[in-house]
Coordinates of C-alpha atoms in Angstrom, one line a residue:
Chain A
X63 CA -6.6 0.6 16.2
X64 CA -7.8 4.2 16.7
X65 CA -4.4 5.0 18.1
X66 CA -2.6 4.0 14.9
X67 CA -5.0 6.2 13.1
X68 CA -4.8 9.3 15.3
X69 CA -1.6 10.9 13.9
X70 CA -3.0 10.8 10.4
X71 CA -5.3 13.5 11.5
X72 CA -2.1 15.5 12.4
X73 CA -1.0 15.3 8.8
X74 CA -3.4 18.0 7.9
X75 CA -4.1 19.0 4.3
X76 CA -2.8 17.0 1.5
X77 CA 0.7 16.7 2.7
X78 CA 2.1 18.3 -0.4
X79 CA 4.6 20.3 1.6
X80 CA 5.3 22.8 -1.1
X81 CA 3.8 25.6 1.0
X82 CA 5.8 24.6 4.0
X83 CA 6.1 27.4 6.6
X84 CA 9.7 26.4 7.1
X85 CA 12.2 29.2 7.3
X86 CA 14.1 30.3 4.2
X87 CA 17.6 29.3 4.7
X88 CA 20.8 30.9 3.6
X89 CA 21.3 30.3 -0.1
X90 CA 24.7 28.6 0.3
X91 CA 23.1 25.8 2.4
X92 CA 20.2 25.8 0.0
X93 CA 22.4 25.0 -3.0
X94 CA 24.2 22.4 -1.0
X95 CA 21.0 20.6 -0.3
X96 CA 20.3 20.2 -4.0
X97 CA 23.7 18.7 -4.5
X98 CA 22.6 15.8 -2.3
X99 CA 18.9 15.7 -3.4
X100 CA 19.4 15.7 -7.2
X101 CA 21.6 12.6 -7.4
X102 CA 19.3 10.7 -5.1
X103 CA 16.2 11.8 -7.1
X104 CA 17.9 10.6 -10.3
X105 CA 18.8 7.3 -8.6
X106 CA 15.3 6.9 -7.4
X107 CA 13.9 7.5 -11.0
X108 CA 16.6 5.4 -12.8
X109 CA 14.8 2.1 -12.7
X110 CA 11.6 3.7 -14.1
X111 CA 13.6 5.5 -16.8
X112 CA 15.3 2.2 -17.6
X113 CA 11.9 0.6 -18.3
X114 CA 11.0 3.5 -20.6
X115 CA 14.3 3.4 -22.4
X116 CA 14.4 -0.3 -22.9
X117 CA 10.8 -0.4 -24.1
X118 CA 11.5 2.3 -26.7
X119 CA 14.7 0.8 -28.1
X120 CA 14.7 -1.3 -31.2
X121 CA 14.3 -5.0 -30.3
X122 CA 17.7 -5.9 -31.9
X123 CA 19.8 -3.3 -30.1
X124 CA 18.3 -4.4 -26.7
X125 CA 19.8 -7.9 -27.3
X126 CA 23.1 -6.7 -28.7
X127 CA 23.9 -3.9 -26.2
X128 CA 22.0 -4.1 -22.9
X129 CA 23.6 -0.9 -21.7
X130 CA 22.1 1.5 -24.2
X131 CA 20.1 4.3 -22.6
X132 CA 17.7 6.3 -24.7
X133 CA 20.1 5.8 -27.7
X134 CA 17.4 5.0 -30.3
X135 CA 13.7 5.1 -30.5
X136 CA 11.3 2.5 -32.0
X137 CA 7.8 1.3 -31.3
X138 CA 8.7 -2.2 -32.4
X139 CA 8.7 -3.7 -28.8
X140 CA 5.5 -2.0 -27.9
X141 CA 3.8 -3.4 -31.0
X142 CA 5.1 -6.9 -30.3
X143 CA 4.0 -6.7 -26.6
X144 CA 0.6 -5.4 -27.6
X145 CA -0.2 -8.1 -30.1
X146 CA 2.0 -11.2 -29.6
X147 CA 2.4 -10.6 -25.9
X148 CA -1.3 -10.1 -25.5
X149 CA -0.8 -6.9 -23.5
X150 CA -3.5 -5.1 -25.5
X151 CA -6.0 -7.7 -24.1
X152 CA -4.5 -7.4 -20.6
X153 CA -5.0 -3.6 -20.7
X154 CA -8.7 -4.1 -21.4
X155 CA -9.0 -6.6 -18.6
X156 CA -7.2 -4.3 -16.2
X157 CA -9.7 -1.6 -16.9
X158 CA -12.6 -4.1 -16.8
X159 CA -11.6 -5.1 -13.3
X160 CA -10.5 -1.7 -12.0
X161 CA -13.5 0.4 -13.1
X162 CA -16.3 -1.6 -11.5
X163 CA -14.3 -2.5 -8.4
X164 CA -13.5 1.2 -7.8
X165 CA -17.1 2.2 -8.3
X166 CA -18.3 -0.5 -5.9
X167 CA -15.7 0.7 -3.3
X168 CA -17.0 4.3 -3.7
X169 CA -20.7 3.4 -3.4
X170 CA -20.3 1.0 -0.4
X171 CA -17.8 3.1 1.4
X172 CA -19.8 6.4 1.1
X173 CA -22.9 4.7 2.4
X174 CA -21.2 2.9 5.3
X175 CA -18.9 5.8 6.1
X176 CA -21.9 8.1 6.5
X177 CA -23.8 5.7 8.7
X178 CA -20.8 5.1 10.9
X179 CA -20.2 8.8 11.3
X180 CA -23.7 10.2 11.7
X181 CA -26.4 7.6 12.2
X182 CA -26.3 5.9 15.6
X183 CA -27.6 2.3 15.7
X184 CA -27.0 -0.6 18.1
X185 CA -23.7 -2.4 17.5
X186 CA -22.2 0.4 15.4
X187 CA -18.9 0.5 17.1
X188 CA -18.3 -3.3 17.0
X189 CA -19.3 -3.4 13.3
X190 CA -16.9 -0.5 12.5
X191 CA -14.1 -2.4 14.3
X192 CA -14.8 -5.5 12.4
X193 CA -14.5 -3.7 9.1
X194 CA -11.4 -1.6 9.8
X195 CA -9.4 -4.4 11.5
X196 CA -8.9 -5.5 7.9
X197 CA -6.4 -2.7 7.6
X198 CA -4.0 -4.5 9.9
X199 CA -4.3 -8.1 8.7
X200 CA -2.1 -8.9 5.7
X201 CA -3.9 -10.5 2.8
X202 CA -2.0 -13.7 2.7
X203 CA -3.2 -14.6 6.2
X204 CA -6.5 -15.5 4.8
X205 CA -5.9 -15.9 1.1
X206 CA -5.4 -19.7 1.4
X207 CA -8.8 -20.4 3.0
X208 CA -10.4 -17.8 0.7
X209 CA -9.2 -19.8 -2.3
X210 CA -11.1 -22.9 -1.1
X211 CA -14.1 -20.8 -0.1
X212 CA -14.4 -19.3 -3.5
X213 CA -14.1 -22.7 -5.1
X214 CA -17.1 -23.9 -2.9
X215 CA -19.1 -20.8 -3.8
X216 CA -18.5 -21.2 -7.5
X217 CA -16.8 -17.8 -7.6
X218 CA -13.3 -19.0 -8.4
X219 CA -12.1 -18.0 -11.8
X220 CA -15.1 -15.7 -12.3
X221 CA -15.2 -12.0 -13.2
X222 CA -17.8 -11.3 -10.5
X223 CA -15.7 -13.0 -7.8
X224 CA -12.6 -11.0 -8.8
X225 CA -14.4 -7.7 -8.8
X226 CA -16.0 -8.4 -5.4
X227 CA -12.7 -9.4 -3.9
X228 CA -10.8 -6.4 -5.3
X229 CA -13.4 -4.1 -4.0
X230 CA -13.5 -5.8 -0.5
X231 CA -9.7 -5.4 -0.4
X232 CA -9.9 -1.6 -0.5
X233 CA -13.2 -1.4 1.5
X234 CA -11.7 -1.2 5.1
X235 CA -9.7 1.8 4.0
X236 CA -12.6 3.3 2.1
X237 CA -15.0 3.1 5.0
X238 CA -12.4 4.4 7.5
X239 CA -11.6 7.3 5.1
X240 CA -15.2 8.3 4.3
X241 CA -16.2 8.1 7.9
X242 CA -13.5 10.6 8.8
X243 CA -14.8 13.0 6.2
X244 CA -18.4 12.8 7.3
X245 CA -17.5 13.1 11.0
X246 CA -15.8 16.4 10.3
X247 CA -19.0 18.1 8.9
X248 CA -20.7 20.4 11.4
X249 CA -23.8 19.0 13.0
X250 CA -25.6 22.3 12.6
X251 CA -26.0 21.5 8.9
X252 CA -27.8 18.3 9.7
X253 CA -30.0 19.9 12.3
X254 CA -31.1 22.8 10.1
X255 CA -31.9 20.4 7.2
X256 CA -34.0 18.3 9.6
X257 CA -35.8 21.5 10.8
X258 CA -36.5 22.2 7.1
X259 CA -38.2 18.9 6.9
X260 CA -35.6 16.7 5.1
X261 CA -35.8 13.0 5.7
X262 CA -32.7 11.2 7.0
X263 CA -31.9 10.0 3.5
X264 CA -32.4 13.5 2.0
X265 CA -30.0 14.9 4.7
X266 CA -27.4 12.5 3.5
X267 CA -28.0 12.7 -0.2
X268 CA -28.7 16.4 -0.7
X269 CA -26.9 18.1 2.1
X270 CA -23.9 16.0 3.3
X271 CA -22.8 14.0 0.3
X272 CA -22.1 17.1 -1.9
X273 CA -19.8 18.4 0.8
X274 CA -17.5 15.3 0.8
X275 CA -17.1 15.0 -3.0
X276 CA -13.4 16.0 -2.8
X277 CA -12.9 13.1 -0.4
X278 CA -14.8 10.8 -2.8
X279 CA -12.4 11.9 -5.6
X280 CA -9.3 11.1 -3.5
X281 CA -10.8 7.7 -2.6
X282 CA -11.5 7.0 -6.2
X283 CA -7.9 7.6 -7.2
X284 CA -6.6 5.5 -4.3
X285 CA -8.9 2.6 -4.9
X286 CA -8.2 2.7 -8.7
X287 CA -4.4 2.5 -8.0
X288 CA -4.7 -0.3 -5.5
X289 CA -6.9 -2.3 -7.8
X290 CA -4.8 -1.8 -10.9
X291 CA -1.7 -2.9 -9.0
X292 CA -3.3 -5.8 -7.3
X293 CA -1.4 -9.0 -8.1
X294 CA -2.4 -11.8 -5.8
X295 CA -6.1 -11.6 -6.3
X296 CA -6.0 -12.2 -10.1
X297 CA -3.1 -14.6 -9.7
X298 CA -4.9 -16.9 -7.3
X299 CA -8.5 -16.3 -8.0
X300 CA -8.5 -16.0 -11.8
X301 CA -6.2 -19.0 -12.6
X302 CA -7.9 -19.8 -15.9
X303 CA -6.5 -16.8 -17.7
X304 CA -9.7 -15.1 -18.9
X305 CA -9.8 -11.6 -17.5
X306 CA -6.1 -11.7 -16.9
X307 CA -4.9 -8.2 -16.0
X308 CA -1.6 -6.6 -16.7
X309 CA 0.1 -7.5 -13.4
X310 CA -0.4 -11.2 -13.7
X311 CA 0.1 -11.0 -17.4
X312 CA 3.5 -9.6 -16.8
X313 CA 4.3 -12.2 -14.2
X314 CA 3.4 -15.1 -16.5
X315 CA 5.2 -13.5 -19.4
X316 CA 8.5 -13.6 -17.3
X317 CA 7.8 -17.2 -16.3
X318 CA 6.8 -18.4 -19.7
X319 CA 9.7 -18.7 -22.1
X320 CA 13.2 -17.4 -22.7
X321 CA 12.7 -13.9 -21.9
X322 CA 12.5 -11.4 -24.7
X323 CA 13.7 -8.3 -22.8
X324 CA 12.4 -5.8 -25.4
X325 CA 8.8 -6.8 -25.4
X326 CA 8.9 -7.5 -21.7
X327 CA 10.1 -3.9 -21.1
X328 CA 7.3 -2.7 -23.4
X329 CA 4.7 -4.8 -21.4
X330 CA 6.1 -3.3 -18.1
X331 CA 5.8 0.2 -19.6
X332 CA 2.2 -0.5 -20.7
X333 CA 1.5 -1.6 -17.1
X334 CA 3.0 1.4 -15.3
X335 CA 2.2 4.2 -17.8
X336 CA -1.4 4.8 -16.6
X337 CA -0.1 5.0 -13.0
X338 CA 2.7 7.4 -13.8
X339 CA 0.3 9.7 -15.8
X340 CA -2.3 9.6 -13.1
X341 CA 0.2 10.4 -10.4
X342 CA 1.7 13.4 -12.3
X343 CA -1.7 14.8 -13.1
X344 CA -3.4 14.2 -9.7
X345 CA -0.4 14.3 -7.4
X346 CA -2.3 15.9 -4.5
X347 CA -5.1 13.3 -4.5
X348 CA -2.7 10.4 -4.8
X349 CA -0.4 11.6 -2.0
X350 CA -3.2 12.5 0.4
X351 CA -4.9 9.2 -0.3
X352 CA -1.7 7.4 0.7
X353 CA -1.2 9.6 3.7
X354 CA -4.7 8.8 5.1
X355 CA -4.0 5.2 4.2
X356 CA -0.9 5.2 6.2
X357 CA -2.4 2.7 8.6
X358 CA -2.5 0.2 5.7
X359 CA 1.2 0.5 5.0
Chain B
X63 CA -39.9 18.5 1.6
X64 CA -42.6 18.8 4.2
X65 CA -43.3 21.8 6.3
X66 CA -41.3 23.0 9.3
X67 CA -44.3 22.3 11.6
X68 CA -44.4 18.6 10.8
X69 CA -40.7 18.2 11.4
X70 CA -41.1 19.6 14.8
X71 CA -44.1 17.4 15.5
X72 CA -42.1 14.3 14.7
X73 CA -39.9 14.7 17.7
X74 CA -36.5 13.3 18.4
X75 CA -37.4 9.7 19.2
X76 CA -38.8 9.1 15.8
X77 CA -35.8 10.8 14.3
X78 CA -33.5 8.4 16.3
X79 CA -35.5 5.4 15.1
X80 CA -35.4 6.6 11.5
X81 CA -31.6 7.2 11.8
X82 CA -31.0 3.7 13.2
X83 CA -33.0 2.1 10.4
X84 CA -31.3 4.0 7.7
X85 CA -27.9 3.4 9.4
X86 CA -28.3 -0.3 9.3
X87 CA -29.4 -0.3 5.7
X88 CA -26.5 1.9 4.7
X89 CA -23.9 -0.3 6.5
X90 CA -25.4 -3.5 5.2
X91 CA -23.5 -3.8 1.8
X92 CA -20.1 -3.1 3.4
X93 CA -20.9 -5.6 6.3
X94 CA -22.0 -8.3 3.9
X95 CA -18.8 -8.0 1.7
X96 CA -16.5 -7.9 4.7
X97 CA -18.2 -10.9 6.5
X98 CA -18.2 -12.9 3.3
X99 CA -14.6 -12.2 2.0
X100 CA -12.7 -11.3 5.2
X101 CA -14.3 -12.5 8.4
X102 CA -15.4 -15.9 7.1
X103 CA -12.0 -16.8 5.5
X104 CA -10.3 -15.6 8.7
X105 CA -12.4 -18.0 10.8
X106 CA -11.7 -20.7 8.2
X107 CA -8.0 -19.9 8.6
X108 CA -8.2 -20.8 12.2
X109 CA -10.0 -24.0 11.3
X110 CA -7.5 -24.9 8.6
X111 CA -4.6 -24.4 11.1
X112 CA -5.9 -27.2 13.4
X113 CA -6.6 -29.8 10.7
X114 CA -4.3 -31.7 8.3
X115 CA -5.8 -30.5 5.1
X116 CA -4.1 -31.4 1.8
X117 CA -6.4 -29.2 -0.3
X118 CA -8.4 -32.1 -1.8
X119 CA -9.7 -34.5 0.8
X120 CA -13.0 -33.4 2.3
X121 CA -13.4 -33.5 6.1
X122 CA -9.7 -33.4 6.9
X123 CA -8.7 -35.0 10.3
X124 CA -8.4 -32.8 13.4
X125 CA -4.8 -32.5 14.6
X126 CA -5.2 -29.9 17.4
X127 CA -2.1 -27.8 17.7
X128 CA 0.2 -30.2 15.8
X129 CA 0.6 -27.7 12.9
X130 CA 1.9 -25.1 15.4
X131 CA 4.1 -27.6 17.2
X132 CA 5.6 -28.5 13.9
X133 CA 6.5 -24.8 13.3
X134 CA 9.0 -24.9 16.2
X135 CA 10.8 -27.9 14.9
X136 CA 10.9 -26.8 11.2
X137 CA 14.4 -25.5 10.2
X138 CA 12.8 -23.8 7.2
X139 CA 10.6 -21.8 9.5
X140 CA 13.6 -20.8 11.7
X141 CA 15.4 -19.8 8.6
X142 CA 12.5 -17.8 7.3
X143 CA 11.8 -16.1 10.6
X144 CA 15.5 -15.1 10.8
X145 CA 15.1 -13.4 7.4
X146 CA 11.9 -11.7 8.6
X147 CA 13.7 -10.3 11.7
X148 CA 16.5 -9.0 9.5
X149 CA 13.9 -7.5 7.2
X150 CA 12.2 -5.9 10.2
X151 CA 15.5 -4.4 11.4
X152 CA 17.0 -3.1 8.2
X153 CA 13.7 -2.5 6.4
X154 CA 12.5 -0.3 9.3
X155 CA 15.7 1.6 10.0
X156 CA 16.8 2.5 6.4
X157 CA 13.6 3.9 5.0
X158 CA 13.1 6.0 8.2
X159 CA 16.6 7.4 8.2
X160 CA 16.4 8.0 4.4
X161 CA 12.9 9.4 4.5
X162 CA 13.6 11.7 7.5
X163 CA 16.9 13.1 6.1
X164 CA 15.4 13.7 2.6
X165 CA 12.3 15.3 4.1
X166 CA 14.4 17.7 6.2
X167 CA 16.6 18.5 3.2
X168 CA 13.7 19.2 0.8
X169 CA 11.5 20.8 3.5
X170 CA 11.7 24.4 2.3
X171 CA 12.9 24.2 -1.3
X172 CA 9.8 25.9 -2.7
X173 CA 8.4 24.9 -6.0
X174 CA 10.9 22.3 -7.0
X175 CA 9.7 20.3 -4.0
X176 CA 7.0 19.0 -6.4
X177 CA 9.7 17.4 -8.6
X178 CA 11.4 15.8 -5.6
X179 CA 8.1 14.4 -4.4
X180 CA 7.5 12.8 -7.9
X181 CA 11.0 11.3 -7.9
X182 CA 10.9 9.9 -4.4
X183 CA 7.3 8.8 -4.3
X184 CA 6.8 7.3 -7.8
X185 CA 8.5 4.0 -7.0
X186 CA 5.9 3.4 -4.2
X187 CA 3.1 3.4 -6.8
X188 CA 4.7 0.9 -9.2
X189 CA 3.3 -2.7 -9.0
X190 CA 5.6 -5.3 -7.5
X191 CA 5.9 -7.3 -10.7
X192 CA 7.2 -4.3 -12.6
X193 CA 9.6 -3.6 -9.8
X194 CA 10.9 -7.2 -9.9
X195 CA 11.4 -7.1 -13.6
X196 CA 13.4 -3.9 -13.8
X197 CA 15.5 -4.8 -10.8
X198 CA 16.1 -8.2 -12.4
X199 CA 17.8 -6.4 -15.2
X200 CA 19.8 -4.3 -12.8
X201 CA 21.0 -7.3 -10.8
X202 CA 21.7 -9.6 -13.8
X203 CA 25.1 -11.2 -13.5
X204 CA 26.2 -10.6 -17.1
X205 CA 24.1 -7.8 -18.6
X206 CA 23.1 -6.1 -15.4
X207 CA 23.7 -2.4 -14.7
X208 CA 25.0 -2.9 -11.2
X209 CA 27.9 -5.2 -12.2
X210 CA 28.5 -2.9 -15.2
X211 CA 28.8 0.0 -12.7
X212 CA 31.1 -1.9 -10.5
X213 CA 33.3 -2.8 -13.5
X214 CA 33.4 0.8 -14.5
X215 CA 34.6 2.0 -11.1
X216 CA 37.1 -0.8 -10.8
X217 CA 35.3 -2.9 -8.2
X218 CA 35.0 -5.9 -10.5
X219 CA 35.7 -8.3 -7.7
X220 CA 32.4 -7.4 -6.1
X221 CA 30.4 -8.2 -9.2
X222 CA 28.1 -11.2 -8.7
X223 CA 24.7 -12.6 -9.7
X224 CA 22.9 -10.6 -7.1
X225 CA 19.7 -12.7 -7.0
X226 CA 21.4 -16.0 -7.6
X227 CA 24.1 -15.8 -5.0
X228 CA 22.7 -17.1 -1.7
X229 CA 25.0 -14.8 0.3
X230 CA 23.6 -11.6 -1.1
X231 CA 20.2 -12.4 -2.5
X232 CA 18.3 -11.5 0.6
X233 CA 20.0 -8.1 0.8
X234 CA 19.5 -7.5 -2.9
X235 CA 15.7 -8.1 -2.5
X236 CA 15.7 -6.0 0.6
X237 CA 17.5 -3.1 -1.1
X238 CA 14.8 -3.2 -3.8
X239 CA 12.1 -3.1 -1.3
X240 CA 13.7 -0.1 0.4
X241 CA 14.0 1.7 -2.9
X242 CA 10.3 1.0 -3.5
X243 CA 9.0 2.2 -0.2
X244 CA 11.1 4.9 1.4
X245 CA 9.3 7.5 -0.6
X246 CA 6.1 6.7 1.3
X247 CA 8.0 7.4 4.6
X248 CA 9.3 10.5 3.0
X249 CA 5.9 12.0 2.1
X250 CA 4.6 11.2 5.6
X251 CA 7.5 13.0 7.2
X252 CA 7.1 15.9 4.8
X253 CA 3.5 16.3 5.8
X254 CA 4.4 16.1 9.5
X255 CA 7.1 18.7 9.2
X256 CA 4.4 21.2 8.3
X257 CA 3.2 21.1 11.9
X258 CA 6.6 21.9 13.3
X259 CA 6.9 25.1 15.3
X260 CA 9.1 27.3 13.2
X261 CA 9.7 29.9 15.8
X262 CA 11.4 27.3 18.0
X263 CA 13.7 26.5 15.1
X264 CA 14.6 30.1 14.6
X265 CA 15.3 30.5 18.3
X266 CA 17.5 27.5 18.2
X267 CA 19.4 28.9 15.2
X268 CA 20.0 32.2 17.0
X269 CA 21.3 30.3 20.0
X270 CA 23.8 28.7 17.7
X271 CA 22.4 25.2 17.2
X272 CA 23.7 23.6 14.0
X273 CA 21.5 21.8 11.5
X274 CA 22.0 18.4 13.0
X275 CA 21.3 19.6 16.5
X276 CA 18.1 21.4 15.3
X277 CA 16.9 18.3 13.6
X278 CA 17.6 16.1 16.6
X279 CA 16.5 18.4 19.5
X280 CA 13.8 20.6 17.9
X281 CA 12.2 18.8 15.0
X282 CA 12.4 15.2 16.0
X283 CA 10.6 15.6 19.4
X284 CA 7.8 17.5 17.7
X285 CA 7.1 14.8 15.1
X286 CA 7.7 11.8 17.4
X287 CA 4.1 10.4 17.3
X288 CA 4.3 10.3 13.5
X289 CA 7.7 8.7 13.8
X290 CA 6.2 5.9 15.9
X291 CA 3.4 5.5 13.5
X292 CA 5.8 5.0 10.6
X293 CA 7.8 2.6 12.7
X294 CA 4.7 0.5 13.4
X295 CA 3.9 0.4 9.7
X296 CA 7.4 -0.7 8.6
X297 CA 7.7 -3.2 11.5
X298 CA 4.5 -4.9 10.6
X299 CA 5.4 -4.7 7.0
X300 CA 8.7 -6.5 7.8
X301 CA 6.8 -9.4 9.3
X302 CA 4.2 -9.6 6.6
X303 CA 6.5 -9.1 3.6
X304 CA 5.5 -11.4 0.8
X305 CA 4.8 -9.9 -2.7
X306 CA 8.2 -8.5 -3.5
X307 CA 10.1 -11.7 -2.4
X308 CA 7.6 -13.9 -4.2
X309 CA 7.9 -12.1 -7.5
X310 CA 11.7 -11.5 -7.3
X311 CA 13.1 -14.9 -6.2
X312 CA 10.1 -17.0 -4.9
X313 CA 12.2 -17.6 -1.8
X314 CA 15.2 -19.0 -3.6
X315 CA 18.0 -19.8 -4.3
X316 CA 17.7 -22.7 -1.9
X317 CA 15.7 -20.8 0.7
X318 CA 18.2 -17.9 0.8
X319 CA 15.4 -15.4 0.6
X320 CA 12.6 -17.4 2.1
X321 CA 10.4 -15.5 4.6
X322 CA 7.4 -16.7 6.5
X323 CA 5.1 -15.4 3.9
X324 CA 6.7 -17.4 1.0
X325 CA 6.9 -20.5 3.2
X326 CA 3.1 -20.2 3.9
X327 CA 2.5 -19.9 0.2
X328 CA 4.8 -22.8 -0.8
X329 CA 3.3 -25.1 1.8
X330 CA -0.3 -24.4 0.9
X331 CA -0.2 -24.2 -2.8
X332 CA 2.9 -26.2 -3.9
X333 CA 3.3 -28.9 -1.2
X334 CA -0.4 -29.4 -0.5
X335 CA 0.1 -28.8 3.2
X336 CA -2.8 -26.3 3.4
X337 CA -3.3 -26.7 7.2
X338 CA 0.4 -26.1 7.9
X339 CA 0.7 -23.2 5.5
X340 CA -2.3 -21.5 7.1
X341 CA -0.7 -22.0 10.5
X342 CA 2.4 -20.2 9.3
X343 CA 0.4 -17.4 7.9
X344 CA -1.6 -17.0 11.1
X345 CA 1.6 -17.0 13.2
X346 CA 2.9 -14.0 11.2
X347 CA -0.1 -11.9 12.1
X348 CA 0.1 -13.0 15.7
X349 CA 3.8 -12.2 15.8
X350 CA 3.3 -8.6 14.7
X351 CA 0.5 -7.9 17.1
X352 CA 2.6 -7.2 20.3
X353 CA 4.6 -4.7 18.4
X354 CA 1.5 -2.9 17.2
X355 CA 0.1 -2.8 20.8
X356 CA 3.3 -1.6 22.4
X357 CA 4.0 1.1 19.8
X358 CA 0.3 2.3 20.0
X359 CA 0.5 2.6 23.8
X360 CA 3.6 4.7 23.6
X361 CA 2.2 6.8 20.8
X362 CA -1.1 7.4 22.6
X363 CA 0.8 8.5 25.7
X364 CA 2.8 11.0 23.6
X365 CA -0.3 12.4 21.9
X366 CA -1.9 12.9 25.3
X367 CA 1.3 14.6 26.5
X368 CA 1.1 17.0 23.6
X369 CA -2.4 18.1 24.0

């Protein structure tokens, strides 16, 4: 386990790479690189632009000519998806699931991460192993028994059950991530606070926690993204349809009837828009979260 | 806060005890959640795999290793495993080659590097359902962009219903998965490149090494541990692939895109063979473990060699 994790530490900083120390190359070669990179970047973005374009075209022209690309703009599809397609409701549900699950991940991970890093107690190593092994086990290995377990516990198809599961899904990463941050803090800080008469809790709360807030921010972004995108947990464990978030809403919209491409595109756009905006605004946090989460794959 | 004197008076043993008590309290919420929603279902998975459970009947009969024995005789499992192996091979090599080459190319482009990172990494953040929908349009036999492109360049004969044609469906799904995830490999390599010794590169250039030689002989050895980490992730990902196949084709047409993950799901939730489905799911995890161990060993040795 720890060996998988080690190289992540090598990926220092946020991995943004813009201030790379790499040598400036000759300009001829430099221009040539862009000739390769630009088409590939456009190809990479094309499917996402296709979602935006299709969602914003008038419903009729989507049916008549599937190959129009940003040729006309209308909010018709978005309006249909929002009301008839119930995507307005799904957006609310996605937020209602994402926000508490993310807060729960932050709270539980910060507490456990600190204890695993700085408070020795018997059985600490084994317990840490038990939590982070979850990083290596794919969800579907245990999703089948989990379904029957939730049914027995009365948590199947409940809001509480879904939030707890979504939070637990990100927890192995959260604990692993916060522990790394707390481990990196110098122990002199802790000792001098103790000499000053701080209790163990005060050392954590007043001295150490403020120093890892950037890490907490990164974890918040990562946990929110993972929760927002989660598909299997709401699909399997919220089968009744109340609290249905965007991902499963989208899936059932496809399966439902003859597909109306326009509103479907609009629903897809509504689903990905918060992610795209979040990524563009908070690129560093997003990328560094994923880099430290590399173990998760 | 109390005075300095009282802190000294307390002594280290009391401190240790206070630390242990607080530590247990702080870990408790995480431990409870993980035991309840991960450890317990994992143990249950082991139990499910040795009984013949149909999802309804309480106290299902114990069948020992029958579910696992059945795996070996099941042609659907052999078919799915073959697809997993193909997925492991192509799904590991292509993102690594693409990610590495792109990272090298955009290594020192300066400010516009941000734009490349957005373009290459954004697909990795899009939920699988959205990916499946938009690639469904691209692969559509009649109104799909891919066939339209082929018609435009005069390769009409290659046009097909990409997800409906059993000969190509698996590759179509795999191509989508590669599109979705090579950007992740790309940002990892980009971050690793920041630790490469630039002076060595300059020296190599002065000695007349061309770009390819510099990449192969100078850059690659320095980031090899990261290379192995990425390989581990993509290999394990190849065995445990599920979401993207599930939402794009559900394993069809006629099993042409079935992988072990979709077989586990179908058996458990559609065919009421919960025990058998769980046995398949467990086998996937077990299959990928040797790869993780071997690659970790090699990686650890390399890291030790470096430091």
